[in-house]
Amino acid sequence: MYRYDQYDQAMVDTRVAEFRDQVERRLSGKLAEEHFRPLRLMNGLYLQLHAYMLRVAVPYGTLSGAQMHVLADIADKYDRGYGHFTTRQNIQYNWIKLEETPDLLADLAAVEMHAIQTSGNCIRNISSDQYAGAAADELIDPRPYAELLRQWSSFHPEFCTLPRKFKICVIASDTDRAAMKLHDIGIRIIRNDAGEIGAAFYVGGGMGRTPMIAPCIREFVPLDQLVTYSEACLRVYNRYGRRDNKYKARIKILVHELGAAEYTRQVEEEFAHLKTQGIEPPIAELERIKTYFADPAFDADASDAIDRSDALFARWVDRNTHPHKQKGYAIATISLKPVGGIPGDASAHQMHVMADLARDYSFDECRVTHAQNIVLAHVRKADLYALWQKLVAADLATANLDTIGDIIACPGLDYCSLANARSIPVAQKISRRFAESGKEDAIGELKLKISGCINACGHHHAGHIGILGVDRKGTENYQLLLGGCEGDDTSLGKITGPGFDEDGIVDAVEKATDVYLAQRQEGERFLDTYRRIGVDIFKEAIYG
Amino acid sequence: MVESQYRFRDDEPVGDPAVTVDSFAEQSNASAVRIEPGDDARELLPYLEQLRLVEVNFPAFTDGRGYSAARVLREAGYTGELRAVGEVLVDQIAALRRCGFDSFAPDKPLDPADVDSAFARWPDVYQATTDGRVPIWSKRHG
Amino acid sequence: MKILTGNDLKTGAVTWWTGYDWSLHVEDAVDVGSEADAILAREEGARRVNASYAIDAVRDTDGGVRPAHIKDRIRALGPTVRPDLTLKPADPNAGNWVI
Ligand code: SF4
């Protein structure tokens, strides 16, 4: 994985010093909250329901075992012994003290980590495929391109007061595991007919209040123009994105209102101009970054055999591992969704365990997924059993990847000051009910996603089943959506009808899955059945 | 006309009041113009030779359109004074300068000590702009 | 009644205006009547509290104070999904109060 050189380290250290100075000025009264707020947000520090919340960047979701250990130490030292892995592949802490934040950031900087641009109206941490560098279906590792753009977007002088936040995603495989088309810019690294590697740009996707799927605005940007093209996309947005209404300020609205063709024309014009400005790093820089992402030293003789005599282990292998490009290896996902647990939460102890497992079984590297799980990307199949046993001991071996128990849930009204309703208790009830009834296994793949408000941090639009918390005259109420999907056949879920209370929404989810179980044909997932038979049969079962 | 608190130029400041972009179009002999956030800086490109002062107004520091306006002008070769006016704050001036501003006229005067540390803070930069600083990628590759 | 709440500037902890100071406990909150804006402006200026605001609340039968909105009740108690981290870790039914 990428390592800082003296320049990267100096940038992060400087930001710590700068933030320390900003915090001092805030506490001494020199800096008003109104002016401090955007500065702390640009450094990932929110004021939430119970305390300050700090979001730490995990660039494109990849971190080392040593870094994971420090995340655990921070949970113990500055927080209350746990952290929450987010749908943007970051981690956030819920109980941070403003006065201690500069020291916390210094601890992070010591292991090449930071909270830079994890919030605020700027270019956020860049997300990527959690199986990058390991997936069997990958063209090339997308992370060097994400790293190139990370550096370009960090402290970008022109783009630190955009109309609204800006999220970029980079992938490089046929299967989209990162919801690429639901980002402000989605980049797919591809090979063109001439055999050259380049990037397809999808601009103007997003979830939130007005979910939109990004159109492709350019099929091929050469690798030596990635930064320049991105800058052109951003400049058009910074100049013309709406600033009169914060709900219409995302780039998706600009692209929608101008039309993709007109937006593209403006970008191309800006691009033609910017190409004359010498803002693109040389290809040698991309090559330098790439050397950090070379394959680890795989054991060429590793065997594909797995001893499946332990049935519980075999079940975990079937559910939580994924094919690796290298013979004898597998990608293992550690579920942070124990039955009845809080999706994405991990205790400091669990983080230490995962850090050790990354070191012992996966070349000292792990990833955070947008589904709020942790991936060990390069595990020898021969080691899977030993790994699994250690996961069992740390309560990390839940075999439910991509099932109805693997729920994405935002923090909701238990933590978030923007929330309308709690997300986590709903997730807990659903997870318990389906695990206990055994239906979870019968149903198989079903992506259920819960957001506590329209901001959609829980990606409810993209859930096969989505749940949206709303405020109905001061009480929590939940709307049900069906038919959403991220990935290659991205679709947006549709609201089925009137909302429910907490128990009602759990019942409604069960009724929807019962329709599926009764109607499914051979090999169909929930989503396939839904797409084949349509919403009416579901509505009848839910409301009839 | 507003007074600059900071000015990084050796030439004489322009005495003329800055006119709006609209009246500039009609009054072709003006040498100073003021851009509001909604104005298109590219409309000024045909007149760069005659312009000696462009003021870019920041009615609210959170509206970042002026950063792009500045870069558009500098990238087109404008060499006159580029002055940030309005809600210009110490925590933004380093970025403003990178975008091409060489003069600052904040509504509320800034603390000189804070300004000094803001300008001195960043030893290096990741991006190339017209301010002449050598980006990190260039240092890495000679 | 009208009560005032916010977060401690330095620590972020949820606090309630007691008439002369800020308390962690909602039951210490006092009715500020029409004084809300003046107190808030003064207290923000004193930098003891951040993001403060006035809310409606009622006095409970047992003498407690119950904010009108569920959001402020969750702020008063703590996260319902982590009873151990709330202000009433020993009371298994504390979470019911917020609903
Ligand atoms: S979706 Fe709403 S409630 Fe959930 S984390 Fe985002 S802003 Fe908060």
JSON list of C-alpha atoms and ligand atoms in Angstrom, two decimals, chain A residues 48 53 55 84 92 165 409-423 450-460 468-469, ligand 1:
[
{"chain": "A", "resi": 48, "resn": "GLN", "atom": "CA", "xyz": [-23.30, 15.68, 16.84]},
{"chain": "A", "resi": 53, "resn": "MET", "atom": "CA", "xyz": [-17.66, 13.40, 16.25]},
{"chain": "A", "resi": 55, "resn": "ARG", "atom": "CA", "xyz": [-14.32, 11.17, 10.98]},
{"chain": "A", "resi": 84, "resn": "HIS", "atom": "CA", "xyz": [-17.92, 3.18, 13.70]},
{"chain": "A", "resi": 92, "resn": "GLN", "atom": "CA", "xyz": [-15.73, 7.84, 12.96]},
{"chain": "A", "resi": 165, "resn": "LYS", "atom": "CA", "xyz": [-19.54, 18.22, -0.73]},
{"chain": "A", "resi": 409, "resn": "ALA", "atom": "CA", "xyz": [-27.33, 1.46, 8.63]},
{"chain": "A", "resi": 410, "resn": "CYS", "atom": "CA", "xyz": [-26.34, 5.05, 9.25]},
{"chain": "A", "resi": 411, "resn": "PRO", "atom": "CA", "xyz": [-25.98, 6.22, 12.87]},
{"chain": "A", "resi": 412, "resn": "GLY", "atom": "CA", "xyz": [-29.47, 7.73, 12.78]},
{"chain": "A", "resi": 413, "resn": "LEU", "atom": "CA", "xyz": [-31.10, 9.52, 15.69]},
{"chain": "A", "resi": 414, "resn": "ASP", "atom": "CA", "xyz": [-29.00, 7.69, 18.26]},
{"chain": "A", "resi": 415, "resn": "TYR", "atom": "CA", "xyz": [-26.03, 9.84, 17.26]},
{"chain": "A", "resi": 416, "resn": "CYS", "atom": "CA", "xyz": [-26.73, 12.13, 14.32]},
{"chain": "A", "resi": 417, "resn": "SER", "atom": "CA", "xyz": [-28.01, 15.66, 14.74]},
{"chain": "A", "resi": 418, "resn": "LEU", "atom": "CA", "xyz": [-29.66, 15.67, 11.32]},
{"chain": "A", "resi": 419, "resn": "ALA", "atom": "CA", "xyz": [-31.64, 12.49, 11.87]},
{"chain": "A", "resi": 420, "resn": "ASN", "atom": "CA", "xyz": [-35.39, 12.10, 11.87]},
{"chain": "A", "resi": 421, "resn": "ALA", "atom": "CA", "xyz": [-35.50, 8.60, 13.25]},
{"chain": "A", "resi": 422, "resn": "ARG", "atom": "CA", "xyz": [-33.25, 5.95, 14.69]},
{"chain": "A", "resi": 423, "resn": "SER", "atom": "CA", "xyz": [-31.73, 3.50, 12.22]},
{"chain": "A", "resi": 450, "resn": "ILE", "atom": "CA", "xyz": [-31.35, 2.03, 6.32]},
{"chain": "A", "resi": 451, "resn": "SER", "atom": "CA", "xyz": [-31.00, 5.82, 6.54]},
{"chain": "A", "resi": 452, "resn": "GLY", "atom": "CA", "xyz": [-32.24, 7.92, 9.43]},
{"chain": "A", "resi": 453, "resn": "CYS", "atom": "CA", "xyz": [-33.09, 10.83, 7.16]},
{"chain": "A", "resi": 454, "resn": "ILE", "atom": "CA", "xyz": [-33.26, 11.91, 3.54]},
{"chain": "A", "resi": 455, "resn": "ASN", "atom": "CA", "xyz": [-29.51, 12.55, 3.40]},
{"chain": "A", "resi": 456, "resn": "ALA", "atom": "CA", "xyz": [-29.18, 8.86, 2.65]},
{"chain": "A", "resi": 457, "resn": "CYS", "atom": "CA", "xyz": [-25.89, 8.07, 4.35]},
{"chain": "A", "resi": 458, "resn": "GLY", "atom": "CA", "xyz": [-27.33, 4.58, 4.76]},
{"chain": "A", "resi": 459, "resn": "HIS", "atom": "CA", "xyz": [-27.80, 4.33, 0.95]},
{"chain": "A", "resi": 460, "resn": "HIS", "atom": "CA", "xyz": [-31.48, 3.38, 1.29]},
{"chain": "A", "resi": 468, "resn": "LEU", "atom": "CA", "xyz": [-35.95, 5.68, 5.27]},
{"chain": "A", "resi": 469, "resn": "GLY", "atom": "CA", "xyz": [-36.60, 7.23, 8.67]},
{"chain": "D", "resi": 1, "resn": "SF4", "atom": "S1", "xyz": [-28.75, 9.64, 6.70]},
{"chain": "D", "resi": 1, "resn": "SF4", "atom": "FE1", "xyz": [-29.37, 11.36, 7.95]},
{"chain": "D", "resi": 1, "resn": "SF4", "atom": "S2", "xyz": [-29.54, 10.44, 9.97]},
{"chain": "D", "resi": 1, "resn": "SF4", "atom": "FE2", "xyz": [-28.31, 9.06, 8.80]},
{"chain": "D", "resi": 1, "resn": "SF4", "atom": "S3", "xyz": [-26.22, 9.68, 9.22]},
{"chain": "D", "resi": 1, "resn": "SF4", "atom": "FE3", "xyz": [-26.87, 10.70, 7.33]},
{"chain": "D", "resi": 1, "resn": "SF4", "atom": "S4", "xyz": [-27.57, 12.69, 8.01]},
{"chain": "D", "resi": 1, "resn": "SF4", "atom": "FE4", "xyz": [-27.52, 11.38, 9.82]}
]
